[in-house]
Amino acid sequence: MERWRFMSSLAALIIVKKVAFAWYITPPRHNNEWKELVQLLVQTFDSPRRNGIDKLRWSLHEQALTEANTFRQYTQTAKRMRGKKYNLFVAKELGRVIGMAGVGINNGARSEKRPTIGLICVEEAFRQKGGVAADLVTHCEHLVRNVWNETVLFAEVEPTISAALQFFRLEDFHSVDNQTMNVNVRRGLRMEKMPDLLLLKKLRIDTRRVRFDLNGVVGLPLLLLFVSTTKQPIVEEHQHFQKRGSSFIRVST
């Protein structure tokens, strides 16, 4: 009897530990999720890395302005991009946003349309645990291959972010003849043009059980929703979502 109680307690502890590190992928659905993804973006890409006067000015003035501008940009883009081929995904753990990714159709050379991951970031505490960024990329791949019926997926990455380049190469992305693209990048309250390295992945037809319902409208699928404790999906659920947009072109994994 005591042995059974011990084993039951151990099993419960293992389950609790797994749940504590579970996450799922979904489109942002309400105001709080939009605010949390904006805070994650600003903290990841815009907060000053140095101490002193920059940190003080940031906390007193620039952070609030940057978050307000970013929130306004996202909500406006969501309205403008509705019904078009652009989607935003967020990763959530225990109801809190811990990561995000944006994928859309960009214009390439000779005016061809190019499905591209232009934004991905994960909260610092979850980067070493692995799997969150990979699940976000997997959702982008499912959407591009199974809904948009595209056979390739691009990613635009700042050449100076070695961790991001390494991550995408592990996900089977390869450089396109060292081709770069000039993109608009926000640095705090300023916009700058920066060269991004163009990466490419050829997509295979997914043989796993993935169902999409276009409802007669391109870009409005039933989204595959993962609940993950590792890089592999554990629970699948489907729900409707509408497209969201972003003009950010930076990557942090």
PDB file of N, CA and C in Angstrom, residues 118-211:
ATOM      1  N   GLY A 118       9.180  36.394 -41.289  1.00  0.00           N
ATOM      2  CA  GLY A 118       9.851  37.665 -41.100  1.00  0.00           C
ATOM      3  C   GLY A 118      10.080  38.018 -39.655  1.00  0.00           C
ATOM      4  N   LEU A 119       9.515  37.221 -38.738  1.00  0.00           N
ATOM      5  CA  LEU A 119       9.622  37.551 -37.315  1.00  0.00           C
ATOM      6  C   LEU A 119       9.475  36.292 -36.485  1.00  0.00           C
ATOM      7  N   ILE A 120      10.398  36.088 -35.559  1.00  0.00           N
ATOM      8  CA  ILE A 120      10.251  35.020 -34.570  1.00  0.00           C
ATOM      9  C   ILE A 120      11.070  35.395 -33.342  1.00  0.00           C
ATOM     10  N   CYS A 121      10.478  35.251 -32.177  1.00  0.00           N
ATOM     11  CA  CYS A 121      11.227  35.487 -30.943  1.00  0.00           C
ATOM     12  C   CYS A 121      10.631  34.650 -29.825  1.00  0.00           C
ATOM     13  N   VAL A 122      11.474  34.303 -28.854  1.00  0.00           N
ATOM     14  CA  VAL A 122      11.084  33.484 -27.711  1.00  0.00           C
ATOM     15  C   VAL A 122      11.635  34.133 -26.455  1.00  0.00           C
ATOM     16  N   GLU A 123      10.833  34.130 -25.404  1.00  0.00           N
ATOM     17  CA  GLU A 123      11.272  34.680 -24.126  1.00  0.00           C
ATOM     18  C   GLU A 123      12.571  34.009 -23.686  1.00  0.00           C
ATOM     19  N   GLU A 124      13.486  34.809 -23.146  1.00  0.00           N
ATOM     20  CA  GLU A 124      14.833  34.327 -22.846  1.00  0.00           C
ATOM     21  C   GLU A 124      14.831  33.087 -21.954  1.00  0.00           C
ATOM     22  N   ALA A 125      13.947  33.036 -20.970  1.00  0.00           N
ATOM     23  CA  ALA A 125      13.923  31.908 -20.033  1.00  0.00           C
ATOM     24  C   ALA A 125      13.575  30.592 -20.710  1.00  0.00           C
ATOM     25  N   PHE A 126      12.961  30.635 -21.907  1.00  0.00           N
ATOM     26  CA  PHE A 126      12.529  29.420 -22.593  1.00  0.00           C
ATOM     27  C   PHE A 126      13.435  29.057 -23.763  1.00  0.00           C
ATOM     28  N   ARG A 127      14.428  29.877 -24.061  1.00  0.00           N
ATOM     29  CA  ARG A 127      15.260  29.602 -25.232  1.00  0.00           C
ATOM     30  C   ARG A 127      16.117  28.358 -25.042  1.00  0.00           C
ATOM     31  N   GLN A 128      16.602  28.120 -23.827  1.00  0.00           N
ATOM     32  CA  GLN A 128      17.478  26.986 -23.585  1.00  0.00           C
ATOM     33  C   GLN A 128      16.711  25.679 -23.425  1.00  0.00           C
ATOM     34  N   LYS A 129      15.400  25.758 -23.178  1.00  0.00           N
ATOM     35  CA  LYS A 129      14.610  24.535 -22.990  1.00  0.00           C
ATOM     36  C   LYS A 129      14.316  23.850 -24.316  1.00  0.00           C
ATOM     37  N   GLY A 130      14.354  24.607 -25.388  1.00  0.00           N
ATOM     38  CA  GLY A 130      14.193  24.020 -26.710  1.00  0.00           C
ATOM     39  C   GLY A 130      12.758  23.679 -27.054  1.00  0.00           C
ATOM     40  N   GLY A 131      12.438  23.788 -28.333  1.00  0.00           N
ATOM     41  CA  GLY A 131      11.148  23.344 -28.816  1.00  0.00           C
ATOM     42  C   GLY A 131      10.158  24.436 -29.135  1.00  0.00           C
ATOM     43  N   VAL A 132      10.188  25.559 -28.427  1.00  0.00           N
ATOM     44  CA  VAL A 132       9.189  26.608 -28.647  1.00  0.00           C
ATOM     45  C   VAL A 132       9.355  27.211 -30.041  1.00  0.00           C
ATOM     46  N   ALA A 133      10.565  27.658 -30.360  1.00  0.00           N
ATOM     47  CA  ALA A 133      10.799  28.252 -31.677  1.00  0.00           C
ATOM     48  C   ALA A 133      10.548  27.239 -32.787  1.00  0.00           C
ATOM     49  N   ALA A 134      10.940  25.981 -32.558  1.00  0.00           N
ATOM     50  CA  ALA A 134      10.728  24.941 -33.570  1.00  0.00           C
ATOM     51  C   ALA A 134       9.240  24.704 -33.813  1.00  0.00           C
ATOM     52  N   ASP A 135       8.424  24.713 -32.752  1.00  0.00           N
ATOM     53  CA  ASP A 135       6.977  24.551 -32.925  1.00  0.00           C
ATOM     54  C   ASP A 135       6.378  25.722 -33.696  1.00  0.00           C
ATOM     55  N   LEU A 136       6.856  26.937 -33.426  1.00  0.00           N
ATOM     56  CA  LEU A 136       6.372  28.105 -34.158  1.00  0.00           C
ATOM     57  C   LEU A 136       6.685  27.977 -35.648  1.00  0.00           C
ATOM     58  N   VAL A 137       7.905  27.551 -35.964  1.00  0.00           N
ATOM     59  CA  VAL A 137       8.282  27.359 -37.365  1.00  0.00           C
ATOM     60  C   VAL A 137       7.434  26.261 -38.002  1.00  0.00           C
ATOM     61  N   THR A 138       7.157  25.185 -37.253  1.00  0.00           N
ATOM     62  CA  THR A 138       6.330  24.095 -37.767  1.00  0.00           C
ATOM     63  C   THR A 138       4.942  24.591 -38.164  1.00  0.00           C
ATOM     64  N   HIS A 139       4.355  25.467 -37.346  1.00  0.00           N
ATOM     65  CA  HIS A 139       3.048  26.027 -37.683  1.00  0.00           C
ATOM     66  C   HIS A 139       3.117  26.853 -38.963  1.00  0.00           C
ATOM     67  N   CYS A 140       4.181  27.631 -39.109  1.00  0.00           N
ATOM     68  CA  CYS A 140       4.348  28.410 -40.336  1.00  0.00           C
ATOM     69  C   CYS A 140       4.456  27.478 -41.540  1.00  0.00           C
ATOM     70  N   GLU A 141       5.207  26.392 -41.397  1.00  0.00           N
ATOM     71  CA  GLU A 141       5.368  25.441 -42.495  1.00  0.00           C
ATOM     72  C   GLU A 141       4.041  24.776 -42.864  1.00  0.00           C
ATOM     73  N   HIS A 142       3.264  24.348 -41.855  1.00  0.00           N
ATOM     74  CA  HIS A 142       1.960  23.740 -42.121  1.00  0.00           C
ATOM     75  C   HIS A 142       1.065  24.701 -42.904  1.00  0.00           C
ATOM     76  N   LEU A 143       1.039  25.944 -42.484  1.00  0.00           N
ATOM     77  CA  LEU A 143       0.180  26.926 -43.134  1.00  0.00           C
ATOM     78  C   LEU A 143       0.600  27.154 -44.579  1.00  0.00           C
ATOM     79  N   VAL A 144       1.903  27.367 -44.789  1.00  0.00           N
ATOM     80  CA  VAL A 144       2.408  27.668 -46.128  1.00  0.00           C
ATOM     81  C   VAL A 144       2.208  26.484 -47.073  1.00  0.00           C
ATOM     82  N   ARG A 145       2.475  25.272 -46.580  1.00  0.00           N
ATOM     83  CA  ARG A 145       2.398  24.099 -47.468  1.00  0.00           C
ATOM     84  C   ARG A 145       0.968  23.620 -47.679  1.00  0.00           C
ATOM     85  N   ASN A 146       0.187  23.539 -46.609  1.00  0.00           N
ATOM     86  CA  ASN A 146      -1.111  22.869 -46.678  1.00  0.00           C
ATOM     87  C   ASN A 146      -2.282  23.805 -46.949  1.00  0.00           C
ATOM     88  N   VAL A 147      -2.105  25.101 -46.691  1.00  0.00           N
ATOM     89  CA  VAL A 147      -3.187  26.059 -46.929  1.00  0.00           C
ATOM     90  C   VAL A 147      -2.867  26.965 -48.113  1.00  0.00           C
ATOM     91  N   TRP A 148      -1.680  27.530 -48.123  1.00  0.00           N
ATOM     92  CA  TRP A 148      -1.308  28.415 -49.222  1.00  0.00           C
ATOM     93  C   TRP A 148      -0.810  27.636 -50.437  1.00  0.00           C
ATOM     94  N   ASN A 149      -0.554  26.327 -50.256  1.00  0.00           N
ATOM     95  CA  ASN A 149      -0.110  25.454 -51.353  1.00  0.00           C
ATOM     96  C   ASN A 149       1.198  25.914 -51.980  1.00  0.00           C
ATOM     97  N   GLU A 150       2.099  26.401 -51.148  1.00  0.00           N
ATOM     98  CA  GLU A 150       3.436  26.781 -51.588  1.00  0.00           C
ATOM     99  C   GLU A 150       4.407  25.651 -51.252  1.00  0.00           C
ATOM    100  N   THR A 151       5.448  25.505 -52.055  1.00  0.00           N
ATOM    101  CA  THR A 151       6.394  24.402 -51.870  1.00  0.00           C
ATOM    102  C   THR A 151       7.706  24.833 -51.232  1.00  0.00           C
ATOM    103  N   VAL A 152       7.895  26.129 -51.024  1.00  0.00           N
ATOM    104  CA  VAL A 152       9.112  26.619 -50.373  1.00  0.00           C
ATOM    105  C   VAL A 152       8.730  27.649 -49.318  1.00  0.00           C
ATOM    106  N   LEU A 153       9.605  27.808 -48.341  1.00  0.00           N
ATOM    107  CA  LEU A 153       9.419  28.806 -47.292  1.00  0.00           C
ATOM    108  C   LEU A 153      10.742  29.516 -47.078  1.00  0.00           C
ATOM    109  N   PHE A 154      10.702  30.850 -47.054  1.00  0.00           N
ATOM    110  CA  PHE A 154      11.895  31.652 -46.839  1.00  0.00           C
ATOM    111  C   PHE A 154      11.919  32.186 -45.407  1.00  0.00           C
ATOM    112  N   ALA A 155      13.091  32.615 -44.982  1.00  0.00           N
ATOM    113  CA  ALA A 155      13.250  33.319 -43.708  1.00  0.00           C
ATOM    114  C   ALA A 155      14.273  34.420 -43.910  1.00  0.00           C
ATOM    115  N   GLU A 156      14.005  35.584 -43.352  1.00  0.00           N
ATOM    116  CA  GLU A 156      14.929  36.709 -43.420  1.00  0.00           C
ATOM    117  C   GLU A 156      15.530  36.911 -42.038  1.00  0.00           C
ATOM    118  N   VAL A 157      16.859  36.818 -41.938  1.00  0.00           N
ATOM    119  CA  VAL A 157      17.544  36.817 -40.649  1.00  0.00           C
ATOM    120  C   VAL A 157      18.694  37.814 -40.679  1.00  0.00           C
ATOM    121  N   GLU A 158      18.838  38.584 -39.600  1.00  0.00           N
ATOM    122  CA  GLU A 158      19.987  39.477 -39.488  1.00  0.00           C
ATOM    123  C   GLU A 158      21.262  38.646 -39.460  1.00  0.00           C
ATOM    124  N   PRO A 159      22.224  38.928 -40.356  1.00  0.00           N
ATOM    125  CA  PRO A 159      23.448  38.118 -40.427  1.00  0.00           C
ATOM    126  C   PRO A 159      24.268  38.144 -39.143  1.00  0.00           C
ATOM    127  N   THR A 160      24.097  39.184 -38.326  1.00  0.00           N
ATOM    128  CA  THR A 160      24.903  39.308 -37.109  1.00  0.00           C
ATOM    129  C   THR A 160      24.371  38.462 -35.956  1.00  0.00           C
ATOM    130  N   ILE A 161      23.146  37.924 -36.079  1.00  0.00           N
ATOM    131  CA  ILE A 161      22.567  37.118 -34.997  1.00  0.00           C
ATOM    132  C   ILE A 161      22.897  35.654 -35.276  1.00  0.00           C
ATOM    133  N   SER A 162      24.047  35.212 -34.770  1.00  0.00           N
ATOM    134  CA  SER A 162      24.533  33.866 -35.074  1.00  0.00           C
ATOM    135  C   SER A 162      23.608  32.781 -34.537  1.00  0.00           C
ATOM    136  N   ALA A 163      22.990  33.005 -33.369  1.00  0.00           N
ATOM    137  CA  ALA A 163      22.097  31.993 -32.792  1.00  0.00           C
ATOM    138  C   ALA A 163      20.890  31.753 -33.694  1.00  0.00           C
ATOM    139  N   ALA A 164      20.359  32.823 -34.288  1.00  0.00           N
ATOM    140  CA  ALA A 164      19.209  32.682 -35.185  1.00  0.00           C
ATOM    141  C   ALA A 164      19.599  31.938 -36.460  1.00  0.00           C
ATOM    142  N   LEU A 165      20.772  32.256 -37.007  1.00  0.00           N
ATOM    143  CA  LEU A 165      21.240  31.553 -38.201  1.00  0.00           C
ATOM    144  C   LEU A 165      21.431  30.064 -37.920  1.00  0.00           C
ATOM    145  N   GLN A 166      22.025  29.756 -36.768  1.00  0.00           N
ATOM    146  CA  GLN A 166      22.231  28.358 -36.405  1.00  0.00           C
ATOM    147  C   GLN A 166      20.898  27.630 -36.231  1.00  0.00           C
ATOM    148  N   PHE A 167      19.931  28.297 -35.603  1.00  0.00           N
ATOM    149  CA  PHE A 167      18.621  27.681 -35.402  1.00  0.00           C
ATOM    150  C   PHE A 167      17.964  27.324 -36.727  1.00  0.00           C
ATOM    151  N   PHE A 168      17.935  28.265 -37.669  1.00  0.00           N
ATOM    152  CA  PHE A 168      17.267  27.999 -38.941  1.00  0.00           C
ATOM    153  C   PHE A 168      18.002  26.931 -39.749  1.00  0.00           C
ATOM    154  N   ARG A 169      19.308  26.875 -39.625  1.00  0.00           N
ATOM    155  CA  ARG A 169      20.039  25.818 -40.333  1.00  0.00           C
ATOM    156  C   ARG A 169      19.719  24.448 -39.744  1.00  0.00           C
ATOM    157  N   LEU A 170      19.512  24.392 -38.431  1.00  0.00           N
ATOM    158  CA  LEU A 170      19.076  23.138 -37.813  1.00  0.00           C
ATOM    159  C   LEU A 170      17.674  22.746 -38.273  1.00  0.00           C
ATOM    160  N   GLU A 171      16.871  23.738 -38.666  1.00  0.00           N
ATOM    161  CA  GLU A 171      15.524  23.486 -39.189  1.00  0.00           C
ATOM    162  C   GLU A 171      15.528  23.280 -40.702  1.00  0.00           C
ATOM    163  N   ASP A 172      16.727  23.033 -41.275  1.00  0.00           N
ATOM    164  CA  ASP A 172      16.893  22.698 -42.705  1.00  0.00           C
ATOM    165  C   ASP A 172      16.693  23.884 -43.636  1.00  0.00           C
ATOM    166  N   PHE A 173      16.913  25.107 -43.153  1.00  0.00           N
ATOM    167  CA  PHE A 173      16.950  26.276 -44.024  1.00  0.00           C
ATOM    168  C   PHE A 173      18.382  26.476 -44.519  1.00  0.00           C
ATOM    169  N   HIS A 174      18.515  26.925 -45.772  1.00  0.00           N
ATOM    170  CA  HIS A 174      19.831  27.137 -46.370  1.00  0.00           C
ATOM    171  C   HIS A 174      19.871  28.519 -47.020  1.00  0.00           C
ATOM    172  N   SER A 175      21.053  29.117 -47.053  1.00  0.00           N
ATOM    173  CA  SER A 175      21.192  30.444 -47.653  1.00  0.00           C
ATOM    174  C   SER A 175      20.992  30.360 -49.160  1.00  0.00           C
ATOM    175  N   VAL A 176      20.468  31.434 -49.719  1.00  0.00           N
ATOM    176  CA  VAL A 176      20.208  31.513 -51.162  1.00  0.00           C
ATOM    177  C   VAL A 176      21.332  32.314 -51.798  1.00  0.00           C
ATOM    178  N   ASP A 177      22.442  31.634 -52.098  1.00  0.00           N
ATOM    179  CA  ASP A 177      23.603  32.279 -52.726  1.00  0.00           C
ATOM    180  C   ASP A 177      24.039  33.522 -51.956  1.00  0.00           C
ATOM    181  N   ASN A 178      23.952  33.451 -50.607  1.00  0.00           N
ATOM    182  CA  ASN A 178      24.320  34.584 -49.747  1.00  0.00           C
ATOM    183  C   ASN A 178      23.551  35.853 -50.100  1.00  0.00           C
ATOM    184  N   GLN A 179      22.339  35.674 -50.611  1.00  0.00           N
ATOM    185  CA  GLN A 179      21.512  36.812 -51.006  1.00  0.00           C
ATOM    186  C   GLN A 179      20.988  37.547 -49.777  1.00  0.00           C
ATOM    187  N   THR A 180      21.006  38.875 -49.815  1.00  0.00           N
ATOM    188  CA  THR A 180      20.484  39.686 -48.718  1.00  0.00           C
ATOM    189  C   THR A 180      19.340  40.555 -49.219  1.00  0.00           C
ATOM    190  N   MET A 181      18.477  40.954 -48.277  1.00  0.00           N
ATOM    191  CA  MET A 181      17.351  41.826 -48.580  1.00  0.00           C
ATOM    192  C   MET A 181      17.387  43.003 -47.620  1.00  0.00           C
ATOM    193  N   ASN A 182      17.176  44.216 -48.135  1.00  0.00           N
ATOM    194  CA  ASN A 182      17.081  45.390 -47.278  1.00  0.00           C
ATOM    195  C   ASN A 182      15.672  45.486 -46.710  1.00  0.00           C
ATOM    196  N   VAL A 183      15.571  45.536 -45.385  1.00  0.00           N
ATOM    197  CA  VAL A 183      14.267  45.564 -44.720  1.00  0.00           C
ATOM    198  C   VAL A 183      14.241  46.705 -43.714  1.00  0.00           C
ATOM    199  N   ASN A 184      13.030  47.135 -43.372  1.00  0.00           N
ATOM    200  CA  ASN A 184      12.850  48.169 -42.358  1.00  0.00           C
ATOM    201  C   ASN A 184      12.856  47.533 -40.973  1.00  0.00           C
ATOM    202  N   VAL A 185      13.716  48.032 -40.100  1.00  0.00           N
ATOM    203  CA  VAL A 185      13.847  47.525 -38.736  1.00  0.00           C
ATOM    204  C   VAL A 185      13.696  48.688 -37.770  1.00  0.00           C
ATOM    205  N   ARG A 186      12.872  48.471 -36.745  1.00  0.00           N
ATOM    206  CA  ARG A 186      12.679  49.517 -35.743  1.00  0.00           C
ATOM    207  C   ARG A 186      13.709  49.377 -34.634  1.00  0.00           C
ATOM    208  N   ARG A 187      14.415  50.472 -34.352  1.00  0.00           N
ATOM    209  CA  ARG A 187      15.362  50.542 -33.250  1.00  0.00           C
ATOM    210  C   ARG A 187      14.797  51.513 -32.224  1.00  0.00           C
ATOM    211  N   GLY A 188      14.076  50.985 -31.246  1.00  0.00           N
ATOM    212  CA  GLY A 188      13.406  51.866 -30.298  1.00  0.00           C
ATOM    213  C   GLY A 188      12.322  52.648 -31.007  1.00  0.00           C
ATOM    214  N   LEU A 189      12.470  53.975 -31.031  1.00  0.00           N
ATOM    215  CA  LEU A 189      11.488  54.831 -31.693  1.00  0.00           C
ATOM    216  C   LEU A 189      11.892  55.194 -33.115  1.00  0.00           C
ATOM    217  N   ARG A 190      13.001  54.641 -33.600  1.00  0.00           N
ATOM    218  CA  ARG A 190      13.488  54.973 -34.940  1.00  0.00           C
ATOM    219  C   ARG A 190      13.369  53.767 -35.873  1.00  0.00           C
ATOM    220  N   MET A 191      13.207  54.050 -37.168  1.00  0.00           N
ATOM    221  CA  MET A 191      13.190  53.007 -38.190  1.00  0.00           C
ATOM    222  C   MET A 191      14.477  53.098 -39.000  1.00  0.00           C
ATOM    223  N   GLU A 192      15.109  51.949 -39.261  1.00  0.00           N
ATOM    224  CA  GLU A 192      16.330  51.898 -40.043  1.00  0.00           C
ATOM    225  C   GLU A 192      16.210  50.813 -41.103  1.00  0.00           C
ATOM    226  N   LYS A 193      16.954  50.982 -42.198  1.00  0.00           N
ATOM    227  CA  LYS A 193      17.037  49.930 -43.213  1.00  0.00           C
ATOM    228  C   LYS A 193      18.256  49.069 -42.910  1.00  0.00           C
ATOM    229  N   MET A 194      18.039  47.748 -42.850  1.00  0.00           N
ATOM    230  CA  MET A 194      19.111  46.817 -42.521  1.00  0.00           C
ATOM    231  C   MET A 194      19.103  45.664 -43.525  1.00  0.00           C
ATOM    232  N   PRO A 195      20.309  45.127 -43.860  1.00  0.00           N
ATOM    233  CA  PRO A 195      20.349  43.953 -44.740  1.00  0.00           C
ATOM    234  C   PRO A 195      20.074  42.674 -43.958  1.00  0.00           C
ATOM    235  N   ASP A 196      19.173  41.843 -44.456  1.00  0.00           N
ATOM    236  CA  ASP A 196      18.890  40.540 -43.867  1.00  0.00           C
ATOM    237  C   ASP A 196      19.323  39.446 -44.832  1.00  0.00           C
ATOM    238  N   LEU A 197      19.848  38.353 -44.278  1.00  0.00           N
ATOM    239  CA  LEU A 197      20.230  37.207 -45.091  1.00  0.00           C
ATOM    240  C   LEU A 197      18.984  36.397 -45.432  1.00  0.00           C
ATOM    241  N   LEU A 198      18.861  36.008 -46.691  1.00  0.00           N
ATOM    242  CA  LEU A 198      17.698  35.258 -47.152  1.00  0.00           C
ATOM    243  C   LEU A 198      17.990  33.762 -47.082  1.00  0.00           C
ATOM    244  N   LEU A 199      17.157  33.033 -46.326  1.00  0.00           N
ATOM    245  CA  LEU A 199      17.281  31.582 -46.190  1.00  0.00           C
ATOM    246  C   LEU A 199      16.076  30.901 -46.839  1.00  0.00           C
ATOM    247  N   LEU A 200      16.254  29.647 -47.253  1.00  0.00           N
ATOM    248  CA  LEU A 200      15.222  28.925 -47.997  1.00  0.00           C
ATOM    249  C   LEU A 200      15.105  27.492 -47.489  1.00  0.00           C
ATOM    250  N   LYS A 201      13.856  26.997 -47.406  1.00  0.00           N
ATOM    251  CA  LYS A 201      13.599  25.587 -47.097  1.00  0.00           C
ATOM    252  C   LYS A 201      12.562  25.051 -48.072  1.00  0.00           C
ATOM    253  N   LYS A 202      12.842  23.893 -48.665  1.00  0.00           N
ATOM    254  CA  LYS A 202      11.868  23.228 -49.522  1.00  0.00           C
ATOM    255  C   LYS A 202      10.937  22.402 -48.649  1.00  0.00           C
ATOM    256  N   LEU A 203       9.638  22.559 -48.860  1.00  0.00           N
ATOM    257  CA  LEU A 203       8.639  21.907 -48.019  1.00  0.00           C
ATOM    258  C   LEU A 203       8.116  20.646 -48.686  1.00  0.00           C
ATOM    259  N   ARG A 204       7.988  19.594 -47.879  1.00  0.00           N
ATOM    260  CA  ARG A 204       7.399  18.350 -48.353  1.00  0.00           C
ATOM    261  C   ARG A 204       5.929  18.305 -47.958  1.00  0.00           C
ATOM    262  N   ILE A 205       5.162  17.490 -48.660  1.00  0.00           N
ATOM    263  CA  ILE A 205       3.765  17.282 -48.278  1.00  0.00           C
ATOM    264  C   ILE A 205       3.733  16.591 -46.928  1.00  0.00           C
ATOM    265  N   ASP A 206       2.962  17.133 -45.997  1.00  0.00           N
ATOM    266  CA  ASP A 206       2.893  16.591 -44.643  1.00  0.00           C
ATOM    267  C   ASP A 206       1.971  15.377 -44.626  1.00  0.00           C
ATOM    268  N   THR A 207       2.504  14.235 -44.199  1.00  0.00           N
ATOM    269  CA  THR A 207       1.708  13.010 -44.159  1.00  0.00           C
ATOM    270  C   THR A 207       1.029  12.806 -42.820  1.00  0.00           C
ATOM    271  N   ARG A 208       1.304  13.680 -41.834  1.00  0.00           N
ATOM    272  CA  ARG A 208       0.628  13.549 -40.546  1.00  0.00           C
ATOM    273  C   ARG A 208      -0.811  14.043 -40.649  1.00  0.00           C
ATOM    274  N   ARG A 209      -1.611  13.745 -39.632  1.00  0.00           N
ATOM    275  CA  ARG A 209      -3.031  14.124 -39.646  1.00  0.00           C
ATOM    276  C   ARG A 209      -3.159  15.625 -39.372  1.00  0.00           C
ATOM    277  N   VAL A 210      -3.294  16.381 -40.440  1.00  0.00           N
ATOM    278  CA  VAL A 210      -3.463  17.828 -40.335  1.00  0.00           C
ATOM    279  C   VAL A 210      -4.663  18.215 -41.178  1.00  0.00           C
ATOM    280  N   ARG A 211      -5.662  18.822 -40.566  1.00  0.00           N
ATOM    281  CA  ARG A 211      -6.875  19.201 -41.291  1.00  0.00           C
ATOM    282  C   ARG A 211      -6.988  20.718 -41.340  1.00  0.00           C
TER     283      ARG A 211
END
